[in-house]
């Protein structure tokens, strides 16, 4: 049994730890705060890139595998932990797209169920939708996952495994190297020595890799969200227009997001963003003006070139592996990313071609 230290307790770190532990590894997961409280908690949880046709085939391959896998992941976590991640299949409507033709061509090429829909049919299917839209396309089968519950379920699953130790409020401050190999990490409580280390620290991954004199092009990109409370049957499908979306949870909560801001590691919610998000919400769903606004928050996405994550061993740092840089699609891509990482670490046949995600040639 090999030993692995996973650095970072978001969805990617938690699921990496779970995959490795289920495959016989002794796993220690370190999180500098509470697990699942950064980007994984702050996001919307749509199990699709917002505009999948605008991404490279590398992102598409991870997304398709994960979308197919999510229902069974949700069911297994519920059975094991009693916590339901609520993989909620609603479908998704895109309204007034500038690149609608490209979207439909992509769907035909990829075999995805995306098609044009007449507006009167959209209003029948989604009665609260605003009247100011001209065109719509719809993809059936798109789900959303209730991300705070997903990370809680992953955490609980790990706590129940005898070959896992979970240490929260434990900040990794550097790596331990011996004879050119990474053999652990340093923390305020001492060194944690293992066979291999997985860096899955989201927007903070680049800061940590600097300790090895390497430049990882992952940077924080702030996103702000708001939350309304409505009747459970208020919004039957997800809707997206002008870069903003509304996501229904099963209990009637409606998430509206999100902004894209380059503000370093500042997570302060702002009044300007609140007004902008409310305006988008009321344009999409006018009845939200009368709904209770119950939350407004910000998180930091791990921005990366083209949104393509880094998954694989770090060249020049034997023993160190990456699973980070998922940008806007961490929750979407997590199941495939973590399975691919596990395949590579255990020298199994990978679920998809690992080459596009390899750190080699992509670090400074």
XYZ file of C-alpha atoms in Angstrom:
364
model
C 0.000 0.000 0.000
C 1.465 3.339 -1.070
C 1.041 6.537 0.905
C -0.238 9.771 -0.631
C -0.696 13.267 0.801
C -3.414 15.287 -0.945
C -3.013 19.048 -0.458
C -6.361 20.840 -0.679
C -9.812 19.900 0.577
C -12.087 21.179 -2.179
C -14.089 18.925 -4.463
C -10.983 17.993 -6.491
C -8.873 17.198 -3.424
C -11.655 15.317 -1.640
C -12.531 13.216 -4.653
C -8.851 12.588 -5.472
C -8.389 11.327 -1.916
C -11.488 9.137 -2.146
C -10.472 7.583 -5.483
C -6.958 6.855 -4.226
C -8.193 5.465 -0.897
C -10.735 3.215 -2.604
C -7.855 1.854 -4.653
C -5.800 0.806 -1.679
C -3.646 3.850 -0.980
C -2.973 5.208 2.505
C -4.182 8.795 2.161
C -3.624 11.904 4.252
C -5.652 14.949 3.162
C -4.512 18.367 4.404
C -6.725 21.472 4.193
C -5.635 24.868 5.505
C -9.221 25.773 6.517
C -12.414 23.714 6.505
C -12.954 21.266 3.662
C -15.157 22.336 0.786
C -15.408 25.992 1.809
C -13.650 27.761 -1.066
C -14.476 27.568 -4.786
C -16.289 24.252 -4.363
C -18.755 25.833 -1.955
C -19.135 29.108 -3.846
C -19.962 27.794 -7.326
C -23.279 26.968 -8.932
C -22.790 23.272 -9.590
C -24.039 23.033 -13.187
C -22.782 19.681 -14.462
C -21.781 21.202 -17.798
C -19.473 23.965 -18.941
C -21.614 27.097 -19.383
C -20.832 27.124 -23.105
C -19.403 23.667 -23.867
C -18.913 24.349 -27.585
C -16.456 27.163 -26.788
C -13.988 24.821 -25.095
C -11.260 22.586 -26.462
C -11.694 18.851 -26.913
C -9.589 18.387 -23.758
C -12.260 19.999 -21.579
C -15.056 18.283 -23.520
C -13.573 14.828 -22.929
C -13.455 15.315 -19.143
C -16.924 16.914 -19.104
C -18.635 14.110 -21.031
C -17.150 11.387 -18.836
C -18.118 13.253 -15.665
C -21.652 14.035 -16.818
C -22.288 10.350 -17.428
C -20.749 9.410 -14.062
C -22.404 11.976 -11.773
C -25.730 10.159 -11.161
C -23.999 7.028 -9.850
C -21.565 9.134 -7.805
C -24.497 10.881 -6.126
C -26.286 7.605 -5.455
C -23.210 5.938 -3.983
C -22.402 8.873 -1.707
C -26.003 8.969 -0.450
C -25.936 5.222 0.240
C -22.566 5.408 2.026
C -23.028 8.606 4.032
C -26.740 9.463 4.218
C -25.936 12.867 2.658
C -27.615 13.484 -0.708
C -25.543 15.634 -3.098
C -28.798 16.197 -5.021
C -27.751 15.515 -8.589
C -30.805 17.290 -10.016
C -31.502 16.739 -13.717
C -33.391 19.737 -15.109
C -32.037 20.453 -18.577
C -30.657 23.848 -19.584
C -31.994 26.603 -21.862
C -29.593 29.065 -23.519
C -31.283 32.287 -24.633
C -30.285 34.690 -27.431
C -26.863 33.190 -28.102
C -24.609 35.045 -30.528
C -23.002 31.748 -31.547
C -26.104 29.564 -31.702
C -25.088 28.065 -35.071
C -21.718 27.024 -33.641
C -23.441 25.487 -30.623
C -25.784 23.399 -32.779
C -22.930 22.312 -35.048
C -20.888 21.261 -31.999
C -23.824 19.244 -30.637
C -24.313 17.449 -33.952
C -20.614 16.638 -34.086
C -20.436 15.454 -30.460
C -23.772 13.648 -30.410
C -25.192 15.820 -27.601
C -28.966 16.426 -27.285
C -28.983 20.170 -28.056
C -31.658 21.676 -30.300
C -33.501 24.891 -31.122
C -36.788 25.483 -29.320
C -39.586 27.904 -30.204
C -40.029 30.651 -27.600
C -43.670 29.843 -26.906
C -42.639 26.299 -25.974
C -39.916 27.635 -23.694
C -42.419 29.852 -21.883
C -44.757 26.884 -21.497
C -41.934 24.776 -20.044
C -40.493 27.617 -17.900
C -43.451 29.880 -16.970
C -41.454 32.456 -14.913
C -39.034 33.240 -17.760
C -38.927 36.917 -18.745
C -40.463 38.064 -22.036
C -37.496 39.915 -23.518
C -35.874 37.006 -25.361
C -35.976 36.080 -29.049
C -34.346 32.643 -29.467
C -33.586 29.560 -27.396
C -31.732 26.270 -27.565
C -32.156 23.457 -25.049
C -30.100 20.514 -23.869
C -31.988 17.772 -22.087
C -30.383 15.784 -19.319
C -28.114 18.537 -17.945
C -28.007 18.295 -14.161
C -26.841 20.454 -11.319
C -25.290 19.191 -8.124
C -25.738 20.847 -4.748
C -22.052 21.481 -4.258
C -21.985 22.168 -0.490
C -23.726 18.834 0.057
C -21.397 17.092 -2.385
C -18.303 18.170 -0.468
C -19.956 17.270 2.863
C -20.739 13.795 1.499
C -17.180 13.355 0.200
C -15.767 14.433 3.551
C -18.023 11.998 5.412
C -17.086 9.152 3.050
C -13.395 9.806 3.740
C -13.903 9.936 7.504
C -15.414 6.449 7.372
C -12.358 4.904 5.698
C -9.653 3.340 7.911
C -6.876 4.165 5.421
C -7.633 7.923 5.392
C -6.617 10.696 7.757
C -8.176 14.134 7.300
C -6.499 17.169 8.848
C -8.324 20.470 8.587
C -6.918 23.846 9.654
C -3.504 22.510 8.669
C -1.685 24.780 6.226
C 0.950 23.378 3.902
C 3.865 25.807 3.754
C 6.241 23.970 1.470
C 7.500 20.638 0.215
C 10.047 18.257 1.690
C 12.675 17.168 -0.862
C 15.306 14.507 -0.503
C 17.732 13.592 -3.277
C 15.681 15.636 -5.733
C 12.445 13.845 -4.899
C 9.371 15.305 -3.171
C 8.785 13.078 -0.148
C 6.255 15.130 1.783
C 5.091 18.547 2.882
C 5.915 20.903 5.726
C 3.209 22.269 8.036
C 3.249 24.297 11.277
C 2.738 20.978 13.075
C 5.734 19.332 11.427
C 6.544 17.374 8.310
C 4.185 14.877 6.693
C 6.273 12.260 4.877
C 4.709 10.093 2.163
C 5.520 8.275 -1.060
C 3.773 10.863 -3.228
C 2.100 14.273 -2.921
C -0.923 15.493 -4.909
C -1.327 19.265 -5.174
C -5.057 20.041 -5.491
C -5.191 23.455 -3.854
C -7.298 25.254 -6.454
C -6.473 28.941 -6.878
C -3.671 28.607 -4.303
C -1.813 25.851 -6.192
C 0.485 28.287 -8.004
C 1.513 29.923 -4.728
C 2.577 26.548 -3.345
C 4.458 25.443 -6.437
C 6.571 28.613 -6.218
C 8.279 26.973 -3.235
C 9.916 24.684 -5.797
C 10.886 27.573 -8.062
C 8.223 26.661 -10.617
C 5.601 28.871 -12.244
C 2.170 27.257 -12.516
C -0.169 29.460 -14.588
C -3.109 29.181 -12.209
C -4.494 32.424 -10.810
C -7.507 33.394 -8.696
C -10.550 34.647 -10.639
C -13.261 36.029 -8.377
C -16.871 35.108 -8.892
C -19.894 36.491 -7.019
C -23.288 34.796 -6.638
C -26.676 35.552 -5.137
C -29.348 33.227 -3.774
C -33.145 33.544 -3.647
C -35.772 31.408 -1.902
C -38.864 30.510 -3.904
C -41.470 27.760 -4.000
C -40.020 24.320 -4.739
C -41.661 24.172 -8.172
C -40.911 27.784 -9.199
C -38.174 27.086 -11.773
C -38.305 23.702 -13.557
C -35.123 24.130 -15.638
C -31.841 26.029 -15.648
C -31.750 29.151 -17.820
C -28.769 31.119 -19.127
C -28.560 34.445 -20.975
C -25.854 37.094 -21.458
C -23.357 35.102 -19.412
C -25.631 34.854 -16.357
C -27.575 31.823 -15.206
C -30.300 30.756 -12.795
C -30.100 27.312 -11.191
C -33.013 25.723 -9.287
C -32.388 23.532 -6.257
C -35.014 20.955 -5.324
C -36.182 22.925 -2.278
C -36.863 26.162 -4.190
C -33.560 27.952 -3.705
C -32.497 29.736 -6.904
C -28.809 30.513 -7.495
C -27.970 33.379 -9.847
C -24.410 33.999 -11.020
C -21.823 34.929 -11.675
C -19.228 37.639 -12.100
C -15.716 37.209 -13.519
C -13.226 39.483 -11.767
C -9.438 39.582 -11.543
C -8.934 40.901 -8.024
C -6.167 38.726 -6.633
C -7.137 36.759 -3.553
C -9.814 39.247 -2.443
C -13.129 37.478 -1.786
C -15.106 40.481 -0.557
C -18.640 40.675 -2.020
C -19.318 44.095 -3.562
C -22.374 46.296 -3.912
C -21.788 46.796 -7.644
C -21.796 43.060 -8.253
C -24.925 42.639 -6.146
C -26.833 45.202 -8.227
C -25.547 43.701 -11.481
C -26.533 40.173 -10.431
C -29.971 41.328 -9.292
C -30.535 43.072 -12.630
C -29.642 39.850 -14.470
C -31.859 37.815 -12.155
C -34.873 40.073 -12.685
C -34.367 40.083 -16.468
C -34.271 36.278 -16.536
C -37.014 35.727 -13.964
C -39.010 38.898 -13.196
C -40.855 37.286 -10.272
C -37.584 37.161 -8.346
C -38.130 40.868 -7.592
C -40.721 39.700 -5.058
C -38.647 36.761 -3.764
C -36.499 36.713 -0.639
C -32.810 37.376 -1.318
C -31.105 35.098 1.187
C -27.431 35.216 0.238
C -24.602 36.989 -1.592
C -21.047 35.681 -1.598
C -17.811 35.425 -3.572
C -15.313 32.667 -4.317
C -12.041 32.274 -6.200
C -11.851 30.066 -9.257
C -8.493 28.516 -10.223
C -8.043 30.249 -13.582
C -5.840 28.472 -16.146
C -4.972 28.853 -19.845
C -8.006 27.735 -21.904
C -9.494 26.254 -18.736
C -7.505 23.053 -19.257
C -6.533 21.545 -15.888
C -3.101 20.244 -14.924
C -3.323 16.512 -14.187
C -0.214 14.386 -13.872
C 3.344 14.247 -12.536
C 5.444 17.404 -12.211
C 8.596 17.290 -14.340
C 11.716 17.848 -12.289
C 9.928 17.086 -9.004
C 9.620 13.325 -8.827
C 6.923 12.334 -6.348
C 4.769 15.439 -6.902
C 1.519 15.282 -8.880
C -0.975 17.973 -9.895
C -4.762 17.982 -10.094
C -5.625 21.672 -10.329
C -6.425 24.599 -12.615
C -9.996 23.633 -13.532
C -11.055 27.308 -13.752
C -14.864 27.528 -14.078
C -15.438 23.773 -14.347
C -14.030 22.154 -11.222
C -17.307 20.574 -10.181
C -18.108 19.610 -13.767
C -14.767 17.937 -14.397
C -14.027 16.526 -10.932
C -15.086 12.876 -11.403
C -13.120 12.412 -14.631
C -10.118 14.420 -13.407
C -9.805 12.413 -10.208
C -10.278 9.075 -11.948
C -7.664 10.047 -14.542
C -5.216 11.083 -11.820
C -5.742 7.777 -10.021
C -5.270 5.812 -13.252
C -1.971 7.587 -13.885
C -0.696 7.260 -10.317
C -1.545 3.552 -10.182
C -0.210 2.893 -13.688
C -3.589 1.743 -15.027
C -4.996 2.305 -18.500
C -6.368 5.882 -18.332
C -10.055 6.580 -18.980
C -9.122 9.203 -21.595
C -5.939 10.371 -23.300
C -3.946 12.102 -20.524
C -1.655 14.086 -22.845
C -3.594 17.418 -22.953
C -3.502 17.747 -19.149
C 0.124 16.748 -18.555
C 2.100 19.424 -16.677
C 5.202 18.761 -18.809
C 5.841 21.704 -21.106
C 3.139 23.815 -19.417
C 5.040 25.093 -16.376
C 7.453 28.018 -16.171
